[in-house]
Short mmCIF file of C-alpha atoms and ligand atoms in Angstrom, two decimals:
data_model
loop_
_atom_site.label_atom_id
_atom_site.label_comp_id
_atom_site.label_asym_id
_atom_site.label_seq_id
_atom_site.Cartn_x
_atom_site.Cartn_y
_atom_site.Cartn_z
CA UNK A 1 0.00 0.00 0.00
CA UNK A 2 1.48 3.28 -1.08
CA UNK A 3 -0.85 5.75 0.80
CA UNK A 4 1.44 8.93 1.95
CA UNK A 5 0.97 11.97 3.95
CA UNK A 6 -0.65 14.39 2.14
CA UNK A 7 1.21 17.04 3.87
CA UNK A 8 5.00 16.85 5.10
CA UNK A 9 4.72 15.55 9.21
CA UNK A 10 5.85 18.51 11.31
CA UNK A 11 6.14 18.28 14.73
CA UNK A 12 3.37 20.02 15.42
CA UNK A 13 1.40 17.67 13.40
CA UNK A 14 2.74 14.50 16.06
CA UNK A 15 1.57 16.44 18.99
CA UNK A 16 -1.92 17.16 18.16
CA UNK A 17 -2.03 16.66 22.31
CA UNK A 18 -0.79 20.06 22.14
CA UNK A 19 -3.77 21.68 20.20
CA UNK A 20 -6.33 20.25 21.68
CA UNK A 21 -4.53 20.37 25.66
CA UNK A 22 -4.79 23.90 24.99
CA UNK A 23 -8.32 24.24 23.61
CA UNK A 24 -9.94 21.96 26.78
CA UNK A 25 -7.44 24.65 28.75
CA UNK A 26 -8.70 27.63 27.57
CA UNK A 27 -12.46 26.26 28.17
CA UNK A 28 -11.51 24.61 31.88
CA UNK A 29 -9.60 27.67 33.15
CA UNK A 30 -7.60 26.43 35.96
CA UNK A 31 -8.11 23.42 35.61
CA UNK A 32 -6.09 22.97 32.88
CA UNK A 33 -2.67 24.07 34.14
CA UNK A 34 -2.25 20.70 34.54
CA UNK A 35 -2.41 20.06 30.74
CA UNK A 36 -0.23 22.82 29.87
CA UNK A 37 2.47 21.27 31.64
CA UNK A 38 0.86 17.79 29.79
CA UNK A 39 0.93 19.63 26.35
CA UNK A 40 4.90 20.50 26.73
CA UNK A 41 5.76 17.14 27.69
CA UNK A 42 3.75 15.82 24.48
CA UNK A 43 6.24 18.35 22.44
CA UNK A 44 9.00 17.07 24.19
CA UNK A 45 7.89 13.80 23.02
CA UNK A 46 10.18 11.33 20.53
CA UNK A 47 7.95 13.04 17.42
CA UNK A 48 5.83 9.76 16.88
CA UNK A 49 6.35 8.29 13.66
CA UNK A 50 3.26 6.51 12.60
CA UNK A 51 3.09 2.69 11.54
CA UNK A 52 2.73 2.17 7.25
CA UNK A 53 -0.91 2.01 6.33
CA UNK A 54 -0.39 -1.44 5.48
CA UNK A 55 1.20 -2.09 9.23
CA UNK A 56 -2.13 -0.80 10.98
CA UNK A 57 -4.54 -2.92 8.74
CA UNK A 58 -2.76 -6.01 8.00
CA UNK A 59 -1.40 -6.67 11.33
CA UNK A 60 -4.91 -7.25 13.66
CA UNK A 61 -6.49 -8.35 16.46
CA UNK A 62 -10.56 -8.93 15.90
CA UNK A 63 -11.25 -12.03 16.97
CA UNK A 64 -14.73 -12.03 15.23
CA UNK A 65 -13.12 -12.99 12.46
CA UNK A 66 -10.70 -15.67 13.21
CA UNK A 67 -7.90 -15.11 16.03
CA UNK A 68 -4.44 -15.07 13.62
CA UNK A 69 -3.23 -11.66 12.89
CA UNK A 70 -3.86 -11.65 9.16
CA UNK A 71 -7.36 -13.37 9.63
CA UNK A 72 -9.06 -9.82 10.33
CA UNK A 73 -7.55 -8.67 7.03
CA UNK A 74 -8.66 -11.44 5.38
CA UNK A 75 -12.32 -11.98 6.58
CA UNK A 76 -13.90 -8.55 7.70
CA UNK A 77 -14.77 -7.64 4.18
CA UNK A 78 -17.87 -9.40 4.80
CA UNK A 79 -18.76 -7.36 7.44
CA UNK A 80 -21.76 -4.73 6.64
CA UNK A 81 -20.87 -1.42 8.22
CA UNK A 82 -23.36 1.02 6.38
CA UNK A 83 -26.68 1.41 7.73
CA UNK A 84 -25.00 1.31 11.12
CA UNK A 85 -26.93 1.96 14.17
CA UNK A 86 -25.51 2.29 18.12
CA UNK A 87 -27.98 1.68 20.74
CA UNK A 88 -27.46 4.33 23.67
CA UNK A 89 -29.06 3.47 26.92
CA UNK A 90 -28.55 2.97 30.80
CA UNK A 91 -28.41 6.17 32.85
CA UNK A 92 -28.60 8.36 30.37
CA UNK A 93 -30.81 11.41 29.43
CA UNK A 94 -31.77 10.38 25.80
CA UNK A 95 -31.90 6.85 25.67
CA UNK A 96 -32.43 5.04 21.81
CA UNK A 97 -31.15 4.09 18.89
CA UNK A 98 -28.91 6.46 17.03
CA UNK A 99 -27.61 5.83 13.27
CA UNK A 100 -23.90 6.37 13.53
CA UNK A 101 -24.37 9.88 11.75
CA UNK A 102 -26.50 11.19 14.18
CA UNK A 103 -24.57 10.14 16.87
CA UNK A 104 -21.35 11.94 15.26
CA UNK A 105 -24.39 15.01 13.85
CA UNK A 106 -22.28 18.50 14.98
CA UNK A 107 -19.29 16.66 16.15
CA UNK A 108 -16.06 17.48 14.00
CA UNK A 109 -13.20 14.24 13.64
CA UNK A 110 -9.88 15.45 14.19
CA UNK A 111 -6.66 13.95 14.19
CA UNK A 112 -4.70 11.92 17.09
CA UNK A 113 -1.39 10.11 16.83
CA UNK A 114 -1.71 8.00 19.38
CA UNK A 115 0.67 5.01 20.53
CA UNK A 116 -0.92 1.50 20.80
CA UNK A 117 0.55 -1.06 23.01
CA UNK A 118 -1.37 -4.45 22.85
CA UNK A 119 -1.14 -7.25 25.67
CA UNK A 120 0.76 -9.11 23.83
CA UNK A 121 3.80 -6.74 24.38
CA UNK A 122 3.68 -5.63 20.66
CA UNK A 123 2.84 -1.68 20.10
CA UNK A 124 2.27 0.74 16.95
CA UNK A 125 1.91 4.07 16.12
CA UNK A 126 -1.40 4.55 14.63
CA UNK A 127 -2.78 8.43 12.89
CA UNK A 128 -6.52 7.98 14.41
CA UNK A 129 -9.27 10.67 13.32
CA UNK A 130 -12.43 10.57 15.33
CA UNK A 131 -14.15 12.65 18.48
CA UNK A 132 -13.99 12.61 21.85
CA UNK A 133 -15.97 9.99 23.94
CA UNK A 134 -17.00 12.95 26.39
CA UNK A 135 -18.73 14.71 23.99
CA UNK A 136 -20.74 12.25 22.62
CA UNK A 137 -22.22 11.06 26.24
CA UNK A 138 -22.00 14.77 27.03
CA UNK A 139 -24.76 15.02 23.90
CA UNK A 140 -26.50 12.20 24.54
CA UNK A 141 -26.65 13.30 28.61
CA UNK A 142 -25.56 11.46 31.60
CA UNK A 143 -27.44 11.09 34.53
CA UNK A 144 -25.54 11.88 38.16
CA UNK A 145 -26.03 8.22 38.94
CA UNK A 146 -23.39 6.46 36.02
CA UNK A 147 -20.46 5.27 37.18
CA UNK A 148 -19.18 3.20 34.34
CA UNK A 149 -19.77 2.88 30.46
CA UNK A 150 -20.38 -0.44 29.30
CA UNK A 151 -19.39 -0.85 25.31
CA UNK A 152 -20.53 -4.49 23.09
CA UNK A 153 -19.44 -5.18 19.42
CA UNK A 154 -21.55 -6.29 16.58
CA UNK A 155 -21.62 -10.31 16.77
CA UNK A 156 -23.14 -11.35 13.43
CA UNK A 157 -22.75 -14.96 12.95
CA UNK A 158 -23.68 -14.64 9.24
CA UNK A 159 -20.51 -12.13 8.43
CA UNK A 160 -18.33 -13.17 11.49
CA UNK A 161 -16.41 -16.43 11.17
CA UNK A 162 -14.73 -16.41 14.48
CA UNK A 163 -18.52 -16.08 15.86
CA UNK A 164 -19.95 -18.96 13.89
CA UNK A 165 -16.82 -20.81 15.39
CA UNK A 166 -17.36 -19.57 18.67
CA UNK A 167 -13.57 -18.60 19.21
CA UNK A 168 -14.34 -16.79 22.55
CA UNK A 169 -17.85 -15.82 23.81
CA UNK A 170 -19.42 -12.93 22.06
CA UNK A 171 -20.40 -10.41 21.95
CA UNK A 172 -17.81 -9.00 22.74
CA UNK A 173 -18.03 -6.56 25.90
CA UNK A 174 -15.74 -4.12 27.55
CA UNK A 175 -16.11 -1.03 29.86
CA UNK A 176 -14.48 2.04 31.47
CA UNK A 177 -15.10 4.01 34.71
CA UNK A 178 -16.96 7.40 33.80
CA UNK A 179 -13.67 9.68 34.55
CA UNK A 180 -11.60 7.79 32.43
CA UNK A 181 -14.64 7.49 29.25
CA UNK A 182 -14.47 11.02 30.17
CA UNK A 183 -11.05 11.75 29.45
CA UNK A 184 -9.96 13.80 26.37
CA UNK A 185 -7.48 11.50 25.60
CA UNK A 186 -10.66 8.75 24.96
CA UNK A 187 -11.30 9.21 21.42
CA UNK A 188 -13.94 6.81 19.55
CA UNK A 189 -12.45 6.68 16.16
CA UNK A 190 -14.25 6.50 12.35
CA UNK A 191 -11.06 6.45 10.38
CA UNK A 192 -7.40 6.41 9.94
CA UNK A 193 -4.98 8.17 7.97
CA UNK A 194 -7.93 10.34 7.06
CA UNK A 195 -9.39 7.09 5.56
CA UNK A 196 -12.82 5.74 6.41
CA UNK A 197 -11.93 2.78 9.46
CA UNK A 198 -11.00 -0.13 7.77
CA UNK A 199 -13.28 -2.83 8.67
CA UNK A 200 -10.59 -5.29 10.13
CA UNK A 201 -9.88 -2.03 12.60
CA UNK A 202 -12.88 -1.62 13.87
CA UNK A 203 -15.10 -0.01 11.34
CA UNK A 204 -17.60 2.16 11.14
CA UNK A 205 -16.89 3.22 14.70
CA UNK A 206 -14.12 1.71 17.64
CA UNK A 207 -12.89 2.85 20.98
CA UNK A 208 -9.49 4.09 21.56
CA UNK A 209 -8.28 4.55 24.90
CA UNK A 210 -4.02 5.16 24.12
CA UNK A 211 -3.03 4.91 27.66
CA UNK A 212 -4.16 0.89 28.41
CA UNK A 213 -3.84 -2.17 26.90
CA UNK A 214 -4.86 -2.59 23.23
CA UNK A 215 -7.86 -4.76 24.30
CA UNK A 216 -9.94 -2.34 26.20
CA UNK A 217 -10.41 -0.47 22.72
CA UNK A 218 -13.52 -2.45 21.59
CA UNK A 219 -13.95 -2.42 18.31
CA UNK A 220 -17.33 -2.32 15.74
CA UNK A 221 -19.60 -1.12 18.23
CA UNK A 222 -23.37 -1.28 18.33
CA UNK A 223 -24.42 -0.06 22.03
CA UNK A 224 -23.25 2.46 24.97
CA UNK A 225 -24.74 1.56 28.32
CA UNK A 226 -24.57 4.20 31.39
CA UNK A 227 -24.19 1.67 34.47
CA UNK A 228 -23.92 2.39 38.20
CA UNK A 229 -22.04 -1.04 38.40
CA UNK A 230 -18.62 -1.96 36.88
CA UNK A 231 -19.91 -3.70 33.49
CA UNK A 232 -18.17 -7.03 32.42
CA UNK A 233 -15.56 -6.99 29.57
CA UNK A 234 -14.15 -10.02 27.73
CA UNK A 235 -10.96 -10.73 28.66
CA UNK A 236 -11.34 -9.94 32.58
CA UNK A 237 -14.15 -12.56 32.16
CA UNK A 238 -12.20 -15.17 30.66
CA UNK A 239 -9.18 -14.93 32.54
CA UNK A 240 -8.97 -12.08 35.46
CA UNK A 241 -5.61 -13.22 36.81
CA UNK A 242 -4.21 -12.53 33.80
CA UNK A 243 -6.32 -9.19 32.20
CA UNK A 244 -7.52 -6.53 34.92
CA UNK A 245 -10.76 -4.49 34.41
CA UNK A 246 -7.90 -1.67 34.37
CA UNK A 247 -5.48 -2.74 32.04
CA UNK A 248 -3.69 0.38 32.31
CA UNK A 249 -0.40 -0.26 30.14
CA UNK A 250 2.35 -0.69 33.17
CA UNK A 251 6.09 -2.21 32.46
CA UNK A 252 6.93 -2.61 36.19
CA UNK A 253 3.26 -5.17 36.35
CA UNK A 254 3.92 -8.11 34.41
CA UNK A 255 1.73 -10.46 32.39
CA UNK A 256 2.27 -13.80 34.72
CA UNK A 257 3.29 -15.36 31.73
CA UNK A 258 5.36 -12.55 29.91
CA UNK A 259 7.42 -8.90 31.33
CA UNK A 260 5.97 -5.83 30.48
CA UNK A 261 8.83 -4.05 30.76
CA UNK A 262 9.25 -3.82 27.00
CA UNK A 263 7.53 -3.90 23.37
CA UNK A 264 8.21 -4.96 19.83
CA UNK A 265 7.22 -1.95 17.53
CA UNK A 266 5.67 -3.27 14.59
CA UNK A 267 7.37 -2.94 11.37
CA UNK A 268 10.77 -1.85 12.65
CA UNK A 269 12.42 -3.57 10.70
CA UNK A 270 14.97 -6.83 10.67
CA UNK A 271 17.03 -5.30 13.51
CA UNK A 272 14.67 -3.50 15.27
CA UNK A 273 15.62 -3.81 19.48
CA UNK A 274 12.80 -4.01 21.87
CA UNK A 275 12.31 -0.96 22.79
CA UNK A 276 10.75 0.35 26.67
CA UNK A 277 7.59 0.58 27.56
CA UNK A 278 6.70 3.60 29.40
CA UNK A 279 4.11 4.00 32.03
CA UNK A 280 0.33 4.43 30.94
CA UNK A 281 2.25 4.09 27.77
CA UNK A 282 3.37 7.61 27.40
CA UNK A 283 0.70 9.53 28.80
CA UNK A 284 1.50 9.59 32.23
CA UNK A 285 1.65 13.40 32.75
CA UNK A 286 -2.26 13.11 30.98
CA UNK A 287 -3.70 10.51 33.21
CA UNK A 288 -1.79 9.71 36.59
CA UNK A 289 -4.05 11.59 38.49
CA UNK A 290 -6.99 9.13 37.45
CA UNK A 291 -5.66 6.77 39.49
CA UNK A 292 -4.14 8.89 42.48
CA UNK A 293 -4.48 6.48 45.67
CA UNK A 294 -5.27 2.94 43.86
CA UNK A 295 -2.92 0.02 44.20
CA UNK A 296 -1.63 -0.24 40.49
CA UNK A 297 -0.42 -4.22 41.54
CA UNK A 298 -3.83 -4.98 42.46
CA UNK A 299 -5.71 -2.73 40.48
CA UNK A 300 -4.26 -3.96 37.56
N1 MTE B 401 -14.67 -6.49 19.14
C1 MTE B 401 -13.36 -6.64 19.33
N2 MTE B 401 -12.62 -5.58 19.67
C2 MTE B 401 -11.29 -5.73 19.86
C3 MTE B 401 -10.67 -7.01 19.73
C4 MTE B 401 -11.49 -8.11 19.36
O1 MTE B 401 -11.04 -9.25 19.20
N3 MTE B 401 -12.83 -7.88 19.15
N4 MTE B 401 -9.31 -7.14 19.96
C5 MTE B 401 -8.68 -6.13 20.82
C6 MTE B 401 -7.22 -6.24 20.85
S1 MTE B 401 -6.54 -7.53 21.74
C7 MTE B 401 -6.41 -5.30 20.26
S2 MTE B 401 -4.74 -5.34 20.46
C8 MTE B 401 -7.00 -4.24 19.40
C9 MTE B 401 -6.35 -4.28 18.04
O2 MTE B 401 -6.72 -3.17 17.27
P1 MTE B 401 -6.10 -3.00 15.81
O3 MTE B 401 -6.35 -4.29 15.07
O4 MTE B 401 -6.81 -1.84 15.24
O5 MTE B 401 -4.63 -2.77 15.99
O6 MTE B 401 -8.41 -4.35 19.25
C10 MTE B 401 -9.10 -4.70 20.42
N5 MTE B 401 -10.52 -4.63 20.18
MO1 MO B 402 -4.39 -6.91 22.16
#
C-alpha cells in the first residue's frame, strides 16, 4: 500500500495533544494548568512516527473474524458497516437508537497520533481521526447516577467467522469508569490516515483509549450503556488473573506469563531492538491523576 501523507509531518502535526490540551485549557480555566504542563511534555515527546498504512490494517487483532493476525484482514470484508446503528441506553438522558451519523451530527473528527501497546507486548503508532468519547455522552446526557460505560461489538454470525466458530464468547463486551470514558485522551475513532476505518480495525466506529492495553479499545460497536455497576468486559471474564478491568499499560506489572517491561514496535524492521515501555504508555503526565491512591499491583 502506497498511501502517503498528504502534507509533510511537522512536529506540530505528532503532537496534536498540544492543540487540543490547549483548547480543553482555555475552556476549563484552571483546571487545565495541569495540561499545559501535559501539552509540553507531548512536544518534548520522541515526534511519533506513525506505523505504514499497510502495518495498521494487515497486522490485527478482531477475533470475530478468526484469532491469527492476518485473519481480520482477510475476513472482515464481509462485514456490513453502512446502515449502522448504536444503541445508547442505561443512565442516560436520551436513551435510543442512534444511526452512527447522528450520533457523530455537529461533532467534527480530528486527528490523534496515538501510541498502541497491545497485551501481547507488541505496540504501533497509529494516525486515528475521530471525536472525543465525552462529547458524545456529554450530547447524549448522563445522569448523576453512572459510574461506568459499558461498550458491546456487533456479533453477526452470518458475516463473522470467528462467531460462527465460537472462538471466545461474544459479543464482545468491555467497559471504562466514567472519569476515564471522560477523558480527552478517549477518542472513539471512524477512520485512519484520514481514511474511512477499515473494517478489520474496527469499522464504522471503535474505541481508543491510548493509555491501556490494546484490548480495552472495543472495536465495531453497536451499544453504549450508562451503568452504576462496573460492566463485564471479555478478557477480565475469561481470565482475570491474567487481564484486569484496568489494564492500564504498566512495564513494572507483568503479564504472569510474559514482562511488560518492553515492546516490539511493529514494522521496525529486521534489527529492530525491543524498545521500553513507558508507564500508561506515554501519557502519564495526561492521566496519573486518574488513578491517584489505587494500588496499580492490584488494580491492575
Ligand atoms: N470487538 C473486538 N474488539 C477488539 C478485539 C477483538 O477481538 N474484538 N481485539 C482487541 C485487541 S486484543 C487489540 S490489540 C486491538 C487491536 O486493534 P487493531 O487491530 O486496530 O490494531 O483491538 C481490540 N478490540
Ligand atoms: Mo491486544
Amino acid at each position: 500500500m502506497a498511501y502517503r501523507w498528504k502534507n509533510t509531518l511537522t512536529r506540530a502535526d505528532v503532537t496534536p495533544e498540544a492543540m487540543w490540551l490547549n483548547r480543553r485549557q482555555i475552556i476549563a480555566g484552571a483546571a487545565g494548568l495541569g495540561a499545559i504542563a501535559a501539552a509540553g511534555a507531548a512536544q518534548a515527546d520522541e515526534g511519533l512516527e506513525p506505523n505504514s498504512y499497510e502495518d495498521i490494517t494487515s497486522y490485527n487483532n478482531f477475533y470475530e473474524f478468526g484469532t491469527g493476525k492476518s485473519d481480520p484482514a482477510e475476513n472482515a470484508g464481509a462485514m456490513v458497516t453502512d446502515p449502522w446503528s448504536i444503541r445508547v441506553d442505561g443512565l442516560v438522558d436520551n436513551p435510543g437508537d442512534y444511526s452512527l451519523a447522528q450520533l457523530l451530527d455537529g461533532l467534527t473528527a480530528e486527528e490523534r497520533i496515538y501510541r498502541f501497546r497491545c497485551v501481547e507486548a507488541w505496540s504501533m503508532v497509529v494516525p486515528w481521526n475521530g471525536v472525543e468519547l465525552a462529547d458524545i455522552l456529554t450530547k447524549v446526557g448522563i445522569k448523576p447516577e453512572a459510574k461506568y460505560v459499558a461498550f458491546e461489538s456487533l456479533a453477526d454470525p452470518e458475516t463473522m467467522i470467528g462467531v460462527r466458530r465460537q472462538v471466545i464468547p461474544f459479543p464482545y463486551v468491555e467497559g471504562l469508569r466514567l472519569d476515564e470514558a471522560m477523558h480527552p485522551l478517549t477518542i472513539m475513532a471512524t477512520g485512519l490516515y484520514d481514511r474511512p476505518m477499515p473494517n478489520q480495525n474496527g469499522a464504522p466506529i471503535r474505541l481508543v483509549v491510548p493509555w491501556k492495553y490494546g484490548f480495552k479499545s472495543i472495536k465495531s460497536i453497536i451499544r453504549i450503556t450508562l451503568t452504576e455497576e462496573q460492566p463485564p468486559a471479555t478478557w477480565n471474564m475469561l481470565q482475570s488473573r491474567e487481564y484486569g478491568f484496568y489494564s492500564n499499560v504498566n512495564p513494572e506489572v507483568s503479564h504472569p506469563r510474559w514482562s511488560q517491561a518492553t515492546e516490539r514496535r511493529i514494522g521496525g524492521g529486521l534489527f529492530n531492538a525491543r524498545q521500553d515501555t513507558l508507564m500508561f504508555n506515554g501519557y502519564e503526565q495526561e492521566v496519573a491523576s486518574l488513578y491517584e491512591g489505587m494500588d496499580l499491583r492490584r488494580n491492575f
